[in-house]
PDB file of C-alpha atoms and ligand atoms in Angstrom:
ATOM      1  CA  MET I   1     122.816 177.884 -63.987  1.00 85.00           C
ATOM      2  CA  ASP I   2     124.768 174.939 -62.691  1.00 91.00           C
ATOM      3  CA  LEU I   3     124.505 174.990 -58.911  1.00 94.00           C
ATOM      4  CA  SER I   4     125.799 171.493 -58.409  1.00 95.00           C
ATOM      5  CA  SER I   5     129.079 172.717 -56.996  1.00 95.00           C
ATOM      6  CA  LEU I   6     127.219 174.405 -54.055  1.00 97.00           C
ATOM      7  CA  ASN I   7     125.943 172.785 -50.840  1.00 97.00           C
ATOM      8  CA  SER I   8     122.238 173.110 -49.962  1.00 97.00           C
ATOM      9  CA  GLN I   9     122.614 176.197 -47.750  1.00 97.00           C
ATOM     10  CA  GLN I  10     124.751 177.916 -50.352  1.00 98.00           C
ATOM     11  CA  ARG I  11     122.164 177.075 -53.013  1.00 98.00           C
ATOM     12  CA  GLU I  12     119.404 178.522 -50.875  1.00 97.00           C
ATOM     13  CA  ALA I  13     121.186 181.884 -50.528  1.00 97.00           C
ATOM     14  CA  VAL I  14     122.161 181.895 -54.233  1.00 98.00           C
ATOM     15  CA  GLU I  15     118.568 181.299 -55.393  1.00 97.00           C
ATOM     16  CA  HIS I  16     117.156 183.983 -53.125  1.00 97.00           C
ATOM     17  CA  MET I  17     115.762 186.711 -55.345  1.00 96.00           C
ATOM     18  CA  ASP I  18     113.976 189.658 -53.731  1.00 96.00           C
ATOM     19  CA  GLY I  19     114.291 191.206 -50.318  1.00 96.00           C
ATOM     20  CA  PRO I  20     117.085 191.097 -47.725  1.00 96.00           C
ATOM     21  CA  CYS I  21     119.310 188.043 -47.289  1.00 96.00           C
ATOM     22  CA  CYS I  22     122.113 187.801 -44.687  1.00 96.00           C
ATOM     23  CA  VAL I  23     124.731 185.019 -44.929  1.00 96.00           C
ATOM     24  CA  VAL I  24     126.544 184.358 -41.653  1.00 95.00           C
ATOM     25  CA  ALA I  25     129.368 181.735 -42.059  1.00 95.00           C
ATOM     26  CA  GLY I  26     132.887 181.190 -40.930  1.00 94.00           C
ATOM     27  CA  ALA I  27     136.176 182.137 -42.694  1.00 95.00           C
ATOM     28  CA  GLY I  28     136.751 180.235 -45.914  1.00 95.00           C
ATOM     29  CA  SER I  29     133.385 178.602 -45.880  1.00 96.00           C
ATOM     30  CA  GLY I  30     132.255 179.914 -49.274  1.00 96.00           C
ATOM     31  CA  LYS I  31     130.601 183.327 -48.692  1.00 96.00           C
ATOM     32  CA  THR I  32     132.217 185.049 -51.617  1.00 96.00           C
ATOM     33  CA  ARG I  33     131.325 181.999 -53.730  1.00 96.00           C
ATOM     34  CA  VAL I  34     127.685 182.476 -52.709  1.00 97.00           C
ATOM     35  CA  LEU I  35     127.822 186.137 -53.581  1.00 97.00           C
ATOM     36  CA  THR I  36     129.376 185.621 -57.030  1.00 97.00           C
ATOM     37  CA  TYR I  37     126.982 182.809 -57.888  1.00 98.00           C
ATOM     38  CA  ARG I  38     124.078 184.880 -56.667  1.00 98.00           C
ATOM     39  CA  VAL I  39     125.054 187.750 -59.024  1.00 97.00           C
ATOM     40  CA  ALA I  40     125.326 185.123 -61.900  1.00 97.00           C
ATOM     41  CA  ASN I  41     121.908 183.704 -60.972  1.00 98.00           C
ATOM     42  CA  LEU I  42     120.299 187.142 -60.958  1.00 98.00           C
ATOM     43  CA  VAL I  43     121.708 187.852 -64.398  1.00 97.00           C
ATOM     44  CA  GLU I  44     120.542 184.544 -65.691  1.00 97.00           C
ATOM     45  CA  ARG I  45     117.027 185.123 -64.395  1.00 97.00           C
ATOM     46  CA  GLY I  46     116.960 188.295 -66.491  1.00 97.00           C
ATOM     47  CA  ILE I  47     117.986 191.012 -64.053  1.00 97.00           C
ATOM     48  CA  PRO I  48     120.019 193.599 -66.068  1.00 98.00           C
ATOM     49  CA  ALA I  49     123.585 193.692 -64.821  1.00 97.00           C
ATOM     50  CA  GLN I  50     123.409 197.512 -64.469  1.00 97.00           C
ATOM     51  CA  ASN I  51     120.757 196.997 -61.760  1.00 98.00           C
ATOM     52  CA  ILE I  52     123.155 195.005 -59.619  1.00 98.00           C
ATOM     53  CA  LEU I  53     125.672 196.562 -57.277  1.00 98.00           C
ATOM     54  CA  ALA I  54     128.341 194.251 -55.718  1.00 97.00           C
ATOM     55  CA  VAL I  55     130.467 196.011 -53.162  1.00 97.00           C
ATOM     56  CA  THR I  56     133.302 195.141 -50.756  1.00 95.00           C
ATOM     57  CA  PHE I  57     135.845 196.897 -48.599  1.00 93.00           C
ATOM     58  CA  THR I  58     139.253 196.433 -50.109  1.00 94.00           C
ATOM     59  CA  ARG I  59     140.592 196.827 -53.625  1.00 95.00           C
ATOM     60  CA  LYS I  60     142.049 193.320 -53.383  1.00 95.00           C
ATOM     61  CA  ALA I  61     138.656 191.791 -52.497  1.00 93.00           C
ATOM     62  CA  ALA I  62     136.951 193.842 -55.291  1.00 95.00           C
ATOM     63  CA  GLY I  63     139.538 192.571 -57.850  1.00 96.00           C
ATOM     64  CA  GLU I  64     139.071 189.058 -56.637  1.00 95.00           C
ATOM     65  CA  MET I  65     135.293 189.327 -56.968  1.00 95.00           C
ATOM     66  CA  GLN I  66     135.669 190.547 -60.526  1.00 96.00           C
ATOM     67  CA  GLU I  67     137.960 187.684 -61.409  1.00 97.00           C
ATOM     68  CA  ARG I  68     135.608 185.138 -59.951  1.00 96.00           C
ATOM     69  CA  LEU I  69     132.600 186.691 -61.729  1.00 97.00           C
ATOM     70  CA  GLN I  70     134.142 186.699 -65.159  1.00 97.00           C
ATOM     71  CA  PRO I  71     133.841 182.975 -65.912  1.00 96.00           C
ATOM     72  CA  LEU I  72     130.307 182.947 -64.546  1.00 96.00           C
ATOM     73  CA  ILE I  73     128.743 185.897 -66.421  1.00 96.00           C
ATOM     74  CA  GLY I  74     131.223 186.849 -69.143  1.00 96.00           C
ATOM     75  CA  ASP I  75     132.810 190.090 -70.140  1.00 97.00           C
ATOM     76  CA  ALA I  76     129.699 191.837 -71.527  1.00 96.00           C
ATOM     77  CA  ALA I  77     127.647 191.477 -68.281  1.00 96.00           C
ATOM     78  CA  LEU I  78     130.735 192.170 -66.180  1.00 97.00           C
ATOM     79  CA  GLU I  79     131.138 195.463 -68.069  1.00 97.00           C
ATOM     80  CA  ASP I  80     127.579 196.558 -67.091  1.00 97.00           C
ATOM     81  CA  LEU I  81     127.796 195.330 -63.499  1.00 97.00           C
ATOM     82  CA  ASN I  82     128.609 197.801 -60.753  1.00 97.00           C
ATOM     83  CA  VAL I  83     131.381 196.189 -58.765  1.00 97.00           C
ATOM     84  CA  GLY I  84     134.021 197.812 -56.578  1.00 97.00           C
ATOM     85  CA  THR I  85     134.933 199.101 -53.125  1.00 97.00           C
ATOM     86  CA  PHE I  86     132.633 201.487 -51.232  1.00 96.00           C
ATOM     87  CA  HIS I  87     135.102 204.281 -52.035  1.00 96.00           C
ATOM     88  CA  SER I  88     135.285 203.550 -55.805  1.00 97.00           C
ATOM     89  CA  ILE I  89     131.526 203.202 -56.108  1.00 98.00           C
ATOM     90  CA  CYS I  90     130.919 206.495 -54.223  1.00 98.00           C
ATOM     91  CA  TYR I  91     133.607 208.326 -56.242  1.00 98.00           C
ATOM     92  CA  ARG I  92     132.117 207.062 -59.466  1.00 97.00           C
ATOM     93  CA  ILE I  93     128.672 208.335 -58.473  1.00 98.00           C
ATOM     94  CA  LEU I  94     130.088 211.725 -57.537  1.00 98.00           C
ATOM     95  CA  ARG I  95     132.021 211.974 -60.843  1.00 98.00           C
ATOM     96  CA  ASP I  96     128.942 210.944 -62.809  1.00 97.00           C
ATOM     97  CA  GLU I  97     126.849 213.642 -61.121  1.00 98.00           C
ATOM     98  CA  TRP I  98     129.529 216.350 -61.555  1.00 97.00           C
ATOM     99  CA  ARG I  99     129.689 215.542 -65.203  1.00 98.00           C
ATOM    100  CA  ALA I 100     125.910 215.532 -65.588  1.00 97.00           C
ATOM    101  CA  SER I 101     125.829 219.004 -63.971  1.00 97.00           C
ATOM    102  CA  SER I 102     128.888 220.263 -65.914  1.00 98.00           C
ATOM    103  CA  GLN I 103     130.901 220.790 -62.768  1.00 96.00           C
ATOM    104  CA  PRO I 104     134.676 220.254 -62.857  1.00 95.00           C
ATOM    105  CA  ALA I 105     135.719 217.145 -60.974  1.00 96.00           C
ATOM    106  CA  PHE I 106     137.687 216.936 -57.722  1.00 98.00           C
ATOM    107  CA  GLU I 107     140.755 214.711 -57.982  1.00 98.00           C
ATOM    108  CA  PRO I 108     141.848 212.307 -55.209  1.00 98.00           C
ATOM    109  CA  ALA I 109     144.313 213.836 -52.772  1.00 98.00           C
ATOM    110  CA  GLN I 110     147.320 211.535 -52.438  1.00 97.00           C
ATOM    111  CA  GLU I 111     148.815 210.739 -49.017  1.00 97.00           C
ATOM    112  CA  GLY I 112     151.911 212.851 -49.815  1.00 98.00           C
ATOM    113  CA  TRP I 113     149.762 215.879 -50.584  1.00 98.00           C
ATOM    114  CA  GLN I 114     147.757 215.346 -47.361  1.00 98.00           C
ATOM    115  CA  LYS I 115     150.903 215.180 -45.232  1.00 98.00           C
ATOM    116  CA  ARG I 116     152.544 218.229 -46.907  1.00 98.00           C
ATOM    117  CA  THR I 117     149.366 220.211 -46.402  1.00 98.00           C
ATOM    118  CA  ILE I 118     148.977 219.284 -42.731  1.00 98.00           C
ATOM    119  CA  LYS I 119     152.658 219.980 -42.121  1.00 98.00           C
ATOM    120  CA  LYS I 120     152.289 223.454 -43.633  1.00 98.00           C
ATOM    121  CA  ILE I 121     149.180 224.191 -41.575  1.00 98.00           C
ATOM    122  CA  LEU I 122     150.852 223.005 -38.344  1.00 98.00           C
ATOM    123  CA  ASP I 123     153.926 225.153 -39.085  1.00 98.00           C
ATOM    124  CA  ASP I 124     151.764 228.193 -39.982  1.00 97.00           C
ATOM    125  CA  ILE I 125     149.800 228.100 -36.751  1.00 97.00           C
ATOM    126  CA  ASN I 126     152.736 226.957 -34.739  1.00 96.00           C
ATOM    127  CA  LEU I 127     151.256 223.739 -33.372  1.00 96.00           C
ATOM    128  CA  ASP I 128     153.520 220.896 -32.461  1.00 96.00           C
ATOM    129  CA  MET I 129     151.545 217.724 -33.424  1.00 95.00           C
ATOM    130  CA  ASP I 130     152.274 214.463 -35.210  1.00 97.00           C
ATOM    131  CA  ILE I 131     151.106 214.757 -38.869  1.00 98.00           C
ATOM    132  CA  SER I 132     149.666 211.260 -39.136  1.00 97.00           C
ATOM    133  CA  HIS I 133     147.871 211.642 -35.910  1.00 97.00           C
ATOM    134  CA  MET I 134     146.302 214.795 -37.119  1.00 98.00           C
ATOM    135  CA  LEU I 135     145.191 213.173 -40.385  1.00 98.00           C
ATOM    136  CA  GLY I 136     143.762 210.265 -38.364  1.00 98.00           C
ATOM    137  CA  PHE I 137     141.950 212.756 -36.134  1.00 98.00           C
ATOM    138  CA  ILE I 138     140.376 214.562 -39.165  1.00 98.00           C
ATOM    139  CA  SER I 139     139.462 211.227 -40.747  1.00 98.00           C
ATOM    140  CA  TRP I 140     137.756 210.106 -37.587  1.00 97.00           C
ATOM    141  CA  GLN I 141     135.642 213.253 -37.415  1.00 97.00           C
ATOM    142  CA  LYS I 142     134.555 212.814 -41.025  1.00 95.00           C
ATOM    143  CA  ASN I 143     133.654 209.188 -40.590  1.00 93.00           C
ATOM    144  CA  ASN I 144     131.401 210.221 -37.714  1.00 94.00           C
ATOM    145  CA  LEU I 145     129.856 212.920 -39.968  1.00 91.00           C
ATOM    146  CA  ILE I 146     131.368 215.686 -37.870  1.00 94.00           C
ATOM    147  CA  THR I 147     132.130 218.791 -39.950  1.00 93.00           C
ATOM    148  CA  PRO I 148     134.460 221.641 -38.723  1.00 96.00           C
ATOM    149  CA  GLU I 149     131.430 223.658 -37.573  1.00 96.00           C
ATOM    150  CA  MET I 150     130.267 220.976 -35.160  1.00 97.00           C
ATOM    151  CA  PRO I 151     131.539 219.994 -31.713  1.00 97.00           C
ATOM    152  CA  LEU I 152     134.493 217.700 -32.353  1.00 98.00           C
ATOM    153  CA  ASP I 153     135.078 214.238 -30.945  1.00 98.00           C
ATOM    154  CA  LEU I 154     138.227 215.020 -29.065  1.00 97.00           C
ATOM    155  CA  LEU I 155     139.355 211.378 -28.725  1.00 96.00           C
ATOM    156  CA  GLY I 156     140.816 212.004 -25.341  1.00 94.00           C
ATOM    157  CA  ALA I 157     142.561 215.346 -26.202  1.00 94.00           C
ATOM    158  CA  PRO I 158     142.021 218.006 -23.526  1.00 96.00           C
ATOM    159  CA  ALA I 159     139.128 220.391 -24.026  1.00 96.00           C
ATOM    160  CA  PHE I 160     141.320 223.471 -24.352  1.00 97.00           C
ATOM    161  CA  MET I 161     142.702 221.902 -27.566  1.00 96.00           C
ATOM    162  CA  GLU I 162     139.403 221.771 -29.379  1.00 97.00           C
ATOM    163  CA  GLU I 163     139.684 225.237 -31.068  1.00 97.00           C
ATOM    164  CA  ARG I 164     143.239 224.572 -32.291  1.00 97.00           C
ATOM    165  CA  LEU I 165     142.214 221.173 -33.712  1.00 98.00           C
ATOM    166  CA  ARG I 166     139.204 222.745 -35.309  1.00 98.00           C
ATOM    167  CA  GLN I 167     141.449 225.343 -36.927  1.00 98.00           C
ATOM    168  CA  VAL I 168     143.681 222.669 -38.455  1.00 98.00           C
ATOM    169  CA  TYR I 169     140.654 220.710 -39.671  1.00 98.00           C
ATOM    170  CA  ARG I 170     139.139 223.808 -41.213  1.00 98.00           C
ATOM    171  CA  LEU I 171     142.332 224.919 -42.928  1.00 98.00           C
ATOM    172  CA  TYR I 172     142.843 221.432 -44.291  1.00 98.00           C
ATOM    173  CA  GLU I 173     139.356 221.463 -45.811  1.00 98.00           C
ATOM    174  CA  GLN I 174     140.009 224.884 -47.316  1.00 98.00           C
ATOM    175  CA  ALA I 175     143.258 223.799 -48.869  1.00 98.00           C
ATOM    176  CA  LYS I 176     141.549 220.766 -50.403  1.00 98.00           C
ATOM    177  CA  GLN I 177     138.712 222.931 -51.745  1.00 97.00           C
ATOM    178  CA  GLN I 178     141.170 225.413 -53.236  1.00 97.00           C
ATOM    179  CA  GLU I 179     143.065 222.728 -55.100  1.00 97.00           C
ATOM    180  CA  ARG I 180     139.904 220.918 -56.033  1.00 97.00           C
ATOM    181  CA  LYS I 181     140.917 217.712 -54.288  1.00 98.00           C
ATOM    182  CA  LEU I 182     138.983 215.139 -52.237  1.00 98.00           C
ATOM    183  CA  ASP I 183     140.375 212.655 -49.774  1.00 98.00           C
ATOM    184  CA  PHE I 184     139.158 209.085 -49.291  1.00 96.00           C
ATOM    185  CA  ASP I 185     136.788 210.003 -46.511  1.00 97.00           C
ATOM    186  CA  ASP I 186     135.238 212.720 -48.752  1.00 97.00           C
ATOM    187  CA  MET I 187     134.356 210.133 -51.297  1.00 97.00           C
ATOM    188  CA  LEU I 188     132.037 208.440 -48.764  1.00 95.00           C
ATOM    189  CA  LEU I 189     130.979 211.610 -46.956  1.00 94.00           C
ATOM    190  CA  TRP I 190     130.146 213.727 -50.041  1.00 96.00           C
ATOM    191  CA  CYS I 191     128.319 210.881 -51.679  1.00 97.00           C
ATOM    192  CA  TYR I 192     126.312 210.301 -48.555  1.00 95.00           C
ATOM    193  CA  GLN I 193     125.486 213.969 -48.287  1.00 95.00           C
ATOM    194  CA  MET I 194     124.507 214.276 -51.972  1.00 97.00           C
ATOM    195  CA  LEU I 195     122.182 211.261 -51.751  1.00 98.00           C
ATOM    196  CA  LYS I 196     120.726 212.566 -48.468  1.00 97.00           C
ATOM    197  CA  GLU I 197     120.053 216.057 -49.736  1.00 98.00           C
ATOM    198  CA  ASP I 198     119.088 215.586 -53.340  1.00 98.00           C
ATOM    199  CA  ALA I 199     115.873 213.511 -53.702  1.00 98.00           C
ATOM    200  CA  ARG I 200     116.131 213.401 -57.463  1.00 98.00           C
ATOM    201  CA  ILE I 201     119.653 211.916 -57.460  1.00 98.00           C
ATOM    202  CA  ARG I 202     118.717 209.573 -54.605  1.00 98.00           C
ATOM    203  CA  SER I 203     115.747 208.128 -56.406  1.00 98.00           C
ATOM    204  CA  LYS I 204     117.825 207.750 -59.570  1.00 98.00           C
ATOM    205  CA  TYR I 205     120.235 205.389 -57.723  1.00 98.00           C
ATOM    206  CA  GLN I 206     117.459 203.675 -55.788  1.00 97.00           C
ATOM    207  CA  ASP I 207     115.869 202.858 -59.153  1.00 98.00           C
ATOM    208  CA  GLN I 208     119.192 201.747 -60.641  1.00 98.00           C
ATOM    209  CA  PHE I 209     120.619 199.619 -57.819  1.00 98.00           C
ATOM    210  CA  LYS I 210     117.824 197.108 -57.327  1.00 97.00           C
ATOM    211  CA  TYR I 211     120.135 194.389 -55.972  1.00 98.00           C
ATOM    212  CA  ILE I 212     122.872 195.366 -53.577  1.00 98.00           C
ATOM    213  CA  LEU I 213     125.299 192.612 -52.447  1.00 98.00           C
ATOM    214  CA  VAL I 214     127.952 193.361 -49.840  1.00 97.00           C
ATOM    215  CA  ASP I 215     130.875 191.070 -49.208  1.00 95.00           C
ATOM    216  CA  GLU I 216     133.110 191.245 -46.100  1.00 90.00           C
ATOM    217  CA  PHE I 217     130.237 192.913 -44.277  1.00 88.00           C
ATOM    218  CA  GLN I 218     131.870 192.410 -40.881  1.00 82.00           C
ATOM    219  CA  ASP I 219     134.531 194.935 -41.880  1.00 79.00           C
TER     220      ASP I 219
HETATM  221  N1  ATP Z   1     130.405 174.048 -51.966  1.00 80.36           N
HETATM  222  C1  ATP Z   1     131.731 174.091 -52.272  1.00 80.36           C
HETATM  223  N2  ATP Z   1     132.354 173.063 -52.863  1.00 80.36           N
HETATM  224  C2  ATP Z   1     133.706 173.077 -53.146  1.00 80.36           C
HETATM  225  N3  ATP Z   1     134.467 174.200 -52.905  1.00 80.36           N
HETATM  226  C3  ATP Z   1     133.895 175.271 -52.331  1.00 80.36           C
HETATM  227  C4  ATP Z   1     132.507 175.252 -51.965  1.00 80.36           C
HETATM  228  N4  ATP Z   1     132.249 176.490 -51.392  1.00 80.36           N
HETATM  229  C5  ATP Z   1     133.393 177.180 -51.418  1.00 80.36           C
HETATM  230  N5  ATP Z   1     134.416 176.418 -51.983  1.00 80.36           N
HETATM  231  C6  ATP Z   1     135.813 176.895 -52.152  1.00 80.36           C
HETATM  232  O1  ATP Z   1     136.353 177.158 -50.866  1.00 80.36           O
HETATM  233  C7  ATP Z   1     137.222 178.325 -50.960  1.00 80.36           C
HETATM  234  C8  ATP Z   1     136.789 179.411 -50.048  1.00 80.36           C
HETATM  235  O2  ATP Z   1     135.573 180.000 -50.622  1.00 80.36           O
HETATM  236  P1  ATP Z   1     135.267 181.551 -50.486  1.00 80.36           P
HETATM  237  O3  ATP Z   1     136.452 182.342 -50.911  1.00 80.36           O
HETATM  238  O4  ATP Z   1     133.999 181.751 -51.278  1.00 80.36           O
HETATM  239  O5  ATP Z   1     135.000 181.637 -48.938  1.00 80.36           O
HETATM  240  P2  ATP Z   1     134.738 182.891 -47.995  1.00 80.36           P
HETATM  241  O6  ATP Z   1     133.738 182.467 -46.954  1.00 80.36           O
HETATM  242  O7  ATP Z   1     134.386 184.064 -48.882  1.00 80.36           O
HETATM  243  O8  ATP Z   1     136.219 183.100 -47.419  1.00 80.36           O
HETATM  244  P3  ATP Z   1     136.792 184.387 -46.618  1.00 80.36           P
HETATM  245  O9  ATP Z   1     136.239 184.234 -45.225  1.00 80.36           O
HETATM  246  O10 ATP Z   1     138.243 184.214 -46.674  1.00 80.36           O
HETATM  247  O11 ATP Z   1     136.254 185.610 -47.283  1.00 80.36           O
HETATM  248  C9  ATP Z   1     137.272 178.714 -52.422  1.00 80.36           C
HETATM  249  O12 ATP Z   1     138.382 178.046 -53.066  1.00 80.36           O
HETATM  250  C10 ATP Z   1     135.938 178.104 -52.945  1.00 80.36           C
HETATM  251  O13 ATP Z   1     136.069 177.892 -54.358  1.00 80.36           O
HETATM  252 MG1   MG Z   2     135.261 185.942 -49.048  1.00 80.36          MG
END
């Protein structure tokens, strides 16, 4: 592996093998370069590409990571490597597990579907609220692992609103379930719940993902 295009600190991070390693460096200083070279170095040292998980936050960054990895490791290793956004990796795990247990898959709910569904719910229960705000409210609950049965984070809304907001949240979840859809927050939440609750599945992915590399960690 030719590391001559890296400075000494980059090289130290790239050559790190086992255990945690955190790279703190400014914008444009070569963090993604370190990450891609580290993946290549692991592959060259004999770590099977399927044991490496490279994850980032946006589709654009994940695409860029793939583009930069291709010349370093080639198409065959890239094929085996697990690279993507948190959402795509989680959705892939969910789909693989649904397939393995012969369950029909849930399809991603598009934004248009989400808005139509919330509008219908608000109309049905006669609640005058901004649709995007309501979706943001639900998203916030999920990202804080708050399900409709739990006390909600009201985000400044008055306490007397809680039961109405809960009703919208619950009806939205029911509509999604009925149409076998999942939203972007569900991809993370359901995957988290599955890994937390099912020790067999959890240990399967613990064994598989021996090296986990996260880019854009500050996001
Ligand atoms: N040691 C180096 N020698 C020459 N060029 C380098 C070196 N390290 C990084 N670069 C180049 O600098 C540019 C920025 O690198 P990179 O994208 O890896 O930085 P980054 O820290 O991930 O940036 P961002 O903060 O935008 O995510 C790229 O064009 C990269 O090829
Ligand atoms: Mg970067």
